[in-house]
PDB file of C-alpha atoms in Angstrom:
ATOM      1  CA  MET A  24      20.698 -21.895  64.774  1.00 83.00           C
ATOM      2  CA  ALA A  25      20.123 -24.567  62.379  1.00 93.00           C
ATOM      3  CA  MET A  26      21.812 -27.793  62.999  1.00 95.00           C
ATOM      4  CA  PHE A  27      24.058 -29.150  60.315  1.00 98.00           C
ATOM      5  CA  ARG A  28      24.345 -33.282  60.491  1.00 97.00           C
ATOM      6  CA  LEU A  29      25.298 -36.171  58.290  1.00 97.00           C
ATOM      7  CA  GLN A  30      22.569 -38.290  56.965  1.00 96.00           C
ATOM      8  CA  SER A  31      25.132 -40.483  55.259  1.00 96.00           C
ATOM      9  CA  SER A  32      29.035 -39.566  54.071  1.00 97.00           C
ATOM     10  CA  LYS A  33      26.592 -37.795  51.253  1.00 97.00           C
ATOM     11  CA  VAL A  34      23.765 -36.344  52.009  1.00 98.00           C
ATOM     12  CA  LEU A  35      23.568 -33.627  54.408  1.00 98.00           C
ATOM     13  CA  ALA A  36      20.045 -33.220  56.809  1.00 98.00           C
ATOM     14  CA  VAL A  37      19.741 -29.857  58.190  1.00 97.00           C
ATOM     15  CA  ASP A  38      17.001 -29.120  61.363  1.00 97.00           C
ATOM     16  CA  MET A  39      15.221 -25.928  61.316  1.00 97.00           C
ATOM     17  CA  THR A  40      12.932 -24.204  63.562  1.00 95.00           C
ATOM     18  CA  GLY A  41      12.123 -21.136  61.928  1.00 94.00           C
ATOM     19  CA  ASP A  42      15.826 -20.641  60.814  1.00 92.00           C
ATOM     20  CA  ALA A  43      17.664 -19.783  57.345  1.00 94.00           C
ATOM     21  CA  VAL A  44      20.639 -21.585  55.439  1.00 96.00           C
ATOM     22  CA  LYS A  45      22.183 -21.164  52.472  1.00 95.00           C
ATOM     23  CA  ALA A  46      22.576 -23.743  50.101  1.00 95.00           C
ATOM     24  CA  LYS A  47      24.017 -24.625  46.480  1.00 94.00           C
ATOM     25  CA  ASN A  48      21.183 -24.229  43.973  1.00 91.00           C
ATOM     26  CA  GLY A  49      19.169 -27.065  43.172  1.00 91.00           C
ATOM     27  CA  SER A  50      21.364 -29.359  46.007  1.00 95.00           C
ATOM     28  CA  MET A  51      17.803 -29.606  47.551  1.00 96.00           C
ATOM     29  CA  VAL A  52      17.045 -33.461  47.784  1.00 97.00           C
ATOM     30  CA  ALA A  53      14.065 -33.818  49.817  1.00 97.00           C
ATOM     31  CA  TYR A  54      12.430 -32.072  53.036  1.00 97.00           C
ATOM     32  CA  ASP A  55       9.401 -32.045  55.689  1.00 97.00           C
ATOM     33  CA  GLY A  56       8.143 -29.467  57.430  1.00 95.00           C
ATOM     34  CA  GLU A  57       6.929 -26.187  55.451  1.00 96.00           C
ATOM     35  CA  MET A  58      10.310 -24.404  53.869  1.00 96.00           C
ATOM     36  CA  ALA A  59      10.662 -21.236  51.691  1.00 95.00           C
ATOM     37  CA  PHE A  60      13.085 -21.247  48.887  1.00 94.00           C
ATOM     38  CA  LYS A  61      14.622 -18.291  47.477  1.00 92.00           C
ATOM     39  CA  LYS A  62      16.964 -17.792  44.807  1.00 87.00           C
ATOM     40  CA  LEU A  63      20.576 -15.285  45.980  1.00 80.00           C
ATOM     41  CA  SER A  64      21.728 -13.573  43.569  1.00 61.00           C
ATOM     42  CA  GLY A  65      25.654 -13.741  42.914  1.00 51.00           C
ATOM     43  CA  GLY A  66      26.344 -15.913  46.096  1.00 47.00           C
ATOM     44  CA  GLY A  67      28.136 -13.444  47.621  1.00 49.00           C
ATOM     45  CA  GLU A  68      26.813 -10.380  49.586  1.00 51.00           C
ATOM     46  CA  GLY A  69      24.880  -7.656  47.951  1.00 49.00           C
ATOM     47  CA  ILE A  70      25.965  -5.666  44.568  1.00 45.00           C
ATOM     48  CA  ARG A  71      29.521  -5.487  45.249  1.00 48.00           C
ATOM     49  CA  GLY A  72      29.753  -9.650  45.749  1.00 48.00           C
ATOM     50  CA  MET A  73      27.453  -9.586  42.475  1.00 46.00           C
ATOM     51  CA  VAL A  74      29.949  -8.059  40.846  1.00 45.00           C
ATOM     52  CA  THR A  75      33.173  -9.254  41.959  1.00 46.00           C
ATOM     53  CA  ARG A  76      32.099 -12.762  40.499  1.00 47.00           C
ATOM     54  CA  ARG A  77      31.443 -10.925  37.458  1.00 47.00           C
ATOM     55  CA  LEU A  78      34.862  -9.725  37.228  1.00 46.00           C
ATOM     56  CA  THR A  79      36.598 -12.951  38.629  1.00 45.00           C
ATOM     57  CA  GLY A  80      34.512 -15.797  36.916  1.00 47.00           C
ATOM     58  CA  GLU A  81      34.261 -17.574  40.521  1.00 49.00           C
ATOM     59  CA  GLN A  82      30.381 -18.574  40.026  1.00 58.00           C
ATOM     60  CA  MET A  83      28.740 -19.492  42.840  1.00 65.00           C
ATOM     61  CA  THR A  84      24.752 -19.832  42.971  1.00 81.00           C
ATOM     62  CA  LEU A  85      22.996 -20.406  46.035  1.00 88.00           C
ATOM     63  CA  MET A  86      19.772 -20.450  47.581  1.00 93.00           C
ATOM     64  CA  GLU A  87      18.055 -19.463  50.762  1.00 94.00           C
ATOM     65  CA  VAL A  88      15.922 -22.187  52.493  1.00 96.00           C
ATOM     66  CA  LYS A  89      14.062 -20.936  55.889  1.00 96.00           C
ATOM     67  CA  GLY A  90      11.586 -22.980  57.910  1.00 96.00           C
ATOM     68  CA  ARG A  91      10.334 -25.158  60.057  1.00 97.00           C
ATOM     69  CA  GLY A  92      11.439 -29.054  59.584  1.00 97.00           C
ATOM     70  CA  THR A  93      14.359 -31.209  58.252  1.00 97.00           C
ATOM     71  CA  CYS A  94      15.887 -30.251  54.347  1.00 97.00           C
ATOM     72  CA  TRP A  95      18.346 -32.923  53.096  1.00 98.00           C
ATOM     73  CA  PHE A  96      20.461 -31.549  50.436  1.00 98.00           C
ATOM     74  CA  ALA A  97      23.176 -33.384  48.406  1.00 98.00           C
ATOM     75  CA  ASP A  98      25.411 -32.792  45.140  1.00 96.00           C
ATOM     76  CA  ARG A  99      26.285 -35.420  42.557  1.00 94.00           C
ATOM     77  CA  ALA A 100      27.296 -38.121  45.349  1.00 95.00           C
ATOM     78  CA  SER A 101      30.051 -36.234  46.418  1.00 96.00           C
ATOM     79  CA  GLU A 102      31.294 -36.927  50.235  1.00 97.00           C
ATOM     80  CA  ILE A 103      30.751 -34.177  52.772  1.00 98.00           C
ATOM     81  CA  ASN A 104      32.741 -32.766  55.370  1.00 97.00           C
ATOM     82  CA  LEU A 105      30.956 -30.334  58.503  1.00 97.00           C
ATOM     83  CA  VAL A 106      33.339 -27.198  59.112  1.00 96.00           C
ATOM     84  CA  GLY A 107      32.460 -25.340  62.050  1.00 94.00           C
ATOM     85  CA  LEU A 108      33.761 -21.766  62.492  1.00 95.00           C
ATOM     86  CA  GLN A 109      34.060 -19.435  65.711  1.00 94.00           C
ATOM     87  CA  GLY A 110      34.797 -16.316  64.297  1.00 93.00           C
ATOM     88  CA  ASP A 111      37.169 -17.763  61.396  1.00 93.00           C
ATOM     89  CA  LYS A 112      37.024 -17.676  57.977  1.00 95.00           C
ATOM     90  CA  LEU A 113      36.840 -20.710  55.490  1.00 96.00           C
ATOM     91  CA  TYR A 114      38.356 -20.153  52.152  1.00 94.00           C
ATOM     92  CA  VAL A 115      36.900 -22.941  49.496  1.00 93.00           C
ATOM     93  CA  GLU A 116      36.221 -23.302  45.985  1.00 89.00           C
ATOM     94  CA  SER A 117      32.699 -22.474  44.913  1.00 87.00           C
ATOM     95  CA  SER A 118      31.919 -25.674  43.502  1.00 88.00           C
ATOM     96  CA  ASN A 119      33.023 -27.605  46.779  1.00 93.00           C
ATOM     97  CA  LEU A 120      30.478 -25.205  48.720  1.00 95.00           C
ATOM     98  CA  LEU A 121      27.046 -27.048  49.283  1.00 97.00           C
ATOM     99  CA  ALA A 122      25.401 -25.307  52.862  1.00 97.00           C
ATOM    100  CA  THR A 123      26.252 -22.889  55.505  1.00 96.00           C
ATOM    101  CA  ASP A 124      24.772 -21.623  58.056  1.00 95.00           C
ATOM    102  CA  GLY A 125      22.357 -18.566  57.478  1.00 92.00           C
ATOM    103  CA  GLY A 126      24.135 -16.088  59.698  1.00 91.00           C
ATOM    104  CA  LEU A 127      27.483 -16.486  57.795  1.00 94.00           C
ATOM    105  CA  ARG A 128      29.068 -14.006  55.312  1.00 92.00           C
ATOM    106  CA  THR A 129      29.690 -15.535  51.787  1.00 89.00           C
ATOM    107  CA  GLY A 130      32.139 -13.454  49.856  1.00 87.00           C
ATOM    108  CA  THR A 131      35.140 -13.725  47.076  1.00 84.00           C
ATOM    109  CA  GLU A 132      38.680 -13.100  47.695  1.00 83.00           C
ATOM    110  CA  PHE A 133      41.739 -12.631  45.812  1.00 76.00           C
ATOM    111  CA  THR A 134      44.679 -15.456  46.877  1.00 69.00           C
ATOM    112  CA  GLY A 135      47.740 -14.501  44.726  1.00 63.00           C
ATOM    113  CA  LEU A 136      48.586 -15.311  41.295  1.00 53.00           C
ATOM    114  CA  ARG A 137      48.650 -18.488  38.668  1.00 47.00           C
ATOM    115  CA  GLY A 138      51.750 -18.481  37.403  1.00 42.00           C
ATOM    116  CA  ALA A 139      54.536 -15.099  36.994  1.00 39.00           C
ATOM    117  CA  SER A 140      54.315 -16.038  32.962  1.00 37.00           C
ATOM    118  CA  GLN A 141      50.732 -15.700  32.598  1.00 37.00           C
ATOM    119  CA  GLY A 142      50.209 -13.346  35.721  1.00 38.00           C
ATOM    120  CA  ASN A 143      46.393 -14.857  36.442  1.00 39.00           C
ATOM    121  CA  GLY A 144      44.487 -13.975  39.480  1.00 43.00           C
ATOM    122  CA  LEU A 145      43.187 -16.446  41.761  1.00 66.00           C
ATOM    123  CA  PHE A 146      39.954 -15.640  43.779  1.00 74.00           C
ATOM    124  CA  THR A 147      38.311 -18.389  45.867  1.00 84.00           C
ATOM    125  CA  THR A 148      34.988 -18.034  48.099  1.00 89.00           C
ATOM    126  CA  THR A 149      34.930 -17.081  51.497  1.00 92.00           C
ATOM    127  CA  VAL A 150      32.718 -17.942  54.200  1.00 95.00           C
ATOM    128  CA  GLU A 151      32.676 -16.356  57.864  1.00 95.00           C
ATOM    129  CA  GLY A 152      30.896 -15.636  61.031  1.00 95.00           C
ATOM    130  CA  HIS A 153      30.238 -18.001  63.653  1.00 95.00           C
ATOM    131  CA  GLY A 154      28.480 -21.614  62.521  1.00 95.00           C
ATOM    132  CA  GLN A 155      28.536 -24.410  60.645  1.00 96.00           C
ATOM    133  CA  ALA A 156      29.250 -24.699  56.630  1.00 97.00           C
ATOM    134  CA  ALA A 157      29.352 -27.910  54.628  1.00 98.00           C
ATOM    135  CA  ILE A 158      32.333 -28.587  51.852  1.00 97.00           C
ATOM    136  CA  MET A 159      32.420 -31.651  49.006  1.00 97.00           C
ATOM    137  CA  SER A 160      34.835 -33.471  47.879  1.00 96.00           C
ATOM    138  CA  ASP A 161      35.215 -35.838  45.164  1.00 94.00           C
ATOM    139  CA  GLY A 162      36.149 -38.821  47.249  1.00 94.00           C
ATOM    140  CA  PRO A 163      36.689 -38.648  51.029  1.00 94.00           C
ATOM    141  CA  ALA A 164      38.592 -35.573  51.976  1.00 95.00           C
ATOM    142  CA  VAL A 165      41.274 -35.543  53.910  1.00 96.00           C
ATOM    143  CA  VAL A 166      42.490 -32.945  56.704  1.00 96.00           C
ATOM    144  CA  LEU A 167      45.798 -31.991  56.806  1.00 97.00           C
ATOM    145  CA  ARG A 168      47.745 -30.487  59.682  1.00 97.00           C
ATOM    146  CA  VAL A 169      50.023 -27.114  58.916  1.00 97.00           C
ATOM    147  CA  SER A 170      52.608 -25.918  61.099  1.00 96.00           C
ATOM    148  CA  PRO A 171      55.363 -23.612  61.696  1.00 95.00           C
ATOM    149  CA  GLN A 172      57.622 -26.161  61.261  1.00 96.00           C
ATOM    150  CA  TYR A 173      55.925 -28.431  58.404  1.00 95.00           C
ATOM    151  CA  PRO A 174      54.801 -25.855  55.500  1.00 96.00           C
ATOM    152  CA  LEU A 175      52.275 -28.130  52.927  1.00 96.00           C
ATOM    153  CA  THR A 176      52.617 -27.945  49.410  1.00 93.00           C
ATOM    154  CA  VAL A 177      49.046 -29.331  47.552  1.00 91.00           C
ATOM    155  CA  ASP A 178      48.280 -29.690  43.721  1.00 88.00           C
ATOM    156  CA  PRO A 179      45.841 -27.431  42.952  1.00 84.00           C
ATOM    157  CA  GLY A 180      43.675 -29.971  41.204  1.00 85.00           C
ATOM    158  CA  ALA A 181      42.885 -31.826  44.208  1.00 91.00           C
ATOM    159  CA  TYR A 182      42.398 -28.374  46.849  1.00 92.00           C
ATOM    160  CA  VAL A 183      39.134 -27.882  48.214  1.00 94.00           C
ATOM    161  CA  ALA A 184      39.465 -25.672  51.385  1.00 95.00           C
ATOM    162  CA  HIS A 185      41.869 -24.469  54.215  1.00 96.00           C
ATOM    163  CA  GLN A 186      41.036 -21.906  57.427  1.00 96.00           C
ATOM    164  CA  GLY A 187      43.447 -20.789  60.009  1.00 94.00           C
ATOM    165  CA  ASN A 188      46.101 -18.619  59.818  1.00 94.00           C
ATOM    166  CA  LEU A 189      47.696 -19.605  56.706  1.00 94.00           C
ATOM    167  CA  ARG A 190      49.493 -17.969  53.905  1.00 92.00           C
ATOM    168  CA  GLN A 191      49.158 -19.681  50.516  1.00 89.00           C
ATOM    169  CA  SER A 192      50.934 -18.615  47.431  1.00 86.00           C
ATOM    170  CA  PHE A 193      52.064 -20.441  44.340  1.00 82.00           C
ATOM    171  CA  GLN A 194      55.141 -21.799  42.856  1.00 78.00           C
ATOM    172  CA  SER A 195      56.183 -23.515  40.018  1.00 72.00           C
ATOM    173  CA  GLY A 196      56.501 -27.051  40.193  1.00 59.00           C
ATOM    174  CA  VAL A 197      56.693 -30.216  38.603  1.00 57.00           C
ATOM    175  CA  THR A 198      53.747 -33.015  39.047  1.00 55.00           C
ATOM    176  CA  PHE A 199      53.364 -36.582  38.071  1.00 52.00           C
ATOM    177  CA  ARG A 200      51.785 -35.906  34.930  1.00 57.00           C
ATOM    178  CA  THR A 201      54.411 -33.407  33.528  1.00 54.00           C
ATOM    179  CA  LEU A 202      57.011 -36.081  34.301  1.00 55.00           C
ATOM    180  CA  LEU A 203      55.234 -38.715  32.305  1.00 54.00           C
ATOM    181  CA  GLY A 204      54.806 -35.893  29.894  1.00 53.00           C
ATOM    182  CA  GLU A 205      51.283 -35.414  30.109  1.00 54.00           C
ATOM    183  CA  GLY A 206      51.099 -31.574  30.870  1.00 51.00           C
ATOM    184  CA  GLY A 207      50.103 -29.101  29.369  1.00 47.00           C
ATOM    185  CA  GLY A 208      50.945 -25.307  30.118  1.00 46.00           C
ATOM    186  CA  GLU A 209      52.376 -23.992  33.375  1.00 45.00           C
ATOM    187  CA  ALA A 210      52.428 -26.554  36.238  1.00 66.00           C
ATOM    188  CA  PHE A 211      52.187 -24.978  39.624  1.00 74.00           C
ATOM    189  CA  GLN A 212      51.630 -25.667  42.617  1.00 84.00           C
ATOM    190  CA  MET A 213      49.874 -24.478  46.208  1.00 88.00           C
ATOM    191  CA  ARG A 214      52.010 -23.647  49.055  1.00 91.00           C
ATOM    192  CA  PHE A 215      50.715 -22.828  52.667  1.00 95.00           C
ATOM    193  CA  GLU A 216      52.747 -21.559  55.713  1.00 96.00           C
ATOM    194  CA  GLY A 217      51.514 -21.170  58.902  1.00 97.00           C
ATOM    195  CA  ASP A 218      49.066 -22.709  61.356  1.00 97.00           C
ATOM    196  CA  GLY A 219      46.006 -24.112  60.437  1.00 96.00           C
ATOM    197  CA  LEU A 220      44.187 -26.891  58.533  1.00 97.00           C
ATOM    198  CA  VAL A 221      44.009 -27.515  54.635  1.00 97.00           C
ATOM    199  CA  TYR A 222      41.450 -29.691  52.914  1.00 97.00           C
ATOM    200  CA  VAL A 223      42.156 -31.824  49.817  1.00 96.00           C
ATOM    201  CA  GLN A 224      40.275 -34.459  47.851  1.00 94.00           C
ATOM    202  CA  PRO A 225      41.589 -37.678  46.603  1.00 92.00           C
ATOM    203  CA  SER A 226      41.190 -36.728  42.460  1.00 83.00           C
ATOM    204  CA  GLU A 227      42.285 -33.865  40.744  1.00 73.00           C
ATOM    205  CA  ARG A 228      39.615 -31.311  38.234  1.00 61.00           C
ATOM    206  CA  ASN A 229      40.509 -29.849  35.573  1.00 54.00           C
ATOM    207  CA  THR A 230      42.641 -26.199  36.350  1.00 48.00           C
ATOM    208  CA  ILE A 231      42.932 -23.601  33.897  1.00 42.00           C
ATOM    209  CA  ALA A 232      46.451 -22.704  34.145  1.00 40.00           C
ATOM    210  CA  GLY A 233      47.481 -25.721  32.556  1.00 37.00           C
ATOM    211  CA  ASP A 234      47.143 -29.874  33.205  1.00 36.00           C
ATOM    212  CA  VAL A 235      48.640 -29.908  36.604  1.00 32.00           C
TER     213      VAL A 235
END
């Protein structure tokens, strides 16, 4: 199995001995040894993954890197976090996924509705199996624990990923920008209940369900 390690907080190094990894297309910045690169269409598993992504708009273009040596990956100087999977499933925004072990399965899963009035579905990228994944964040990610006694509410613009036995739902809410009169459309929040981890970033991306 390929070995993932952080060369710095913004550069991922992967040591391979004939192994393969999947990485965000165009994220390779250097390599030594012998490497072969192949673009993977759709980012999901087979035709079903391609069709699902076409329907949902959850875009994730991956490449397969296979060989012997070390390959370095980075993307727009984003901070990188390593996540170990032991047969469980990681849910991650497609734009925040940098690389995974070649044996991990990637796909797309429906996780709820963005808002009752709009009724737009929310789909997210999934990574499942045994191995490591590297996720990115705009600024150092914060890992927050969710327990049955302490559910967590997250601004969707700051959400990066989650794992564990968590139930995700959406609720209308008021955010700081809404209070200032800068919001547009329907404001909503993501609520997590159960037992697991949620990764958030210290900045907010634009969301399609209004400025939140």
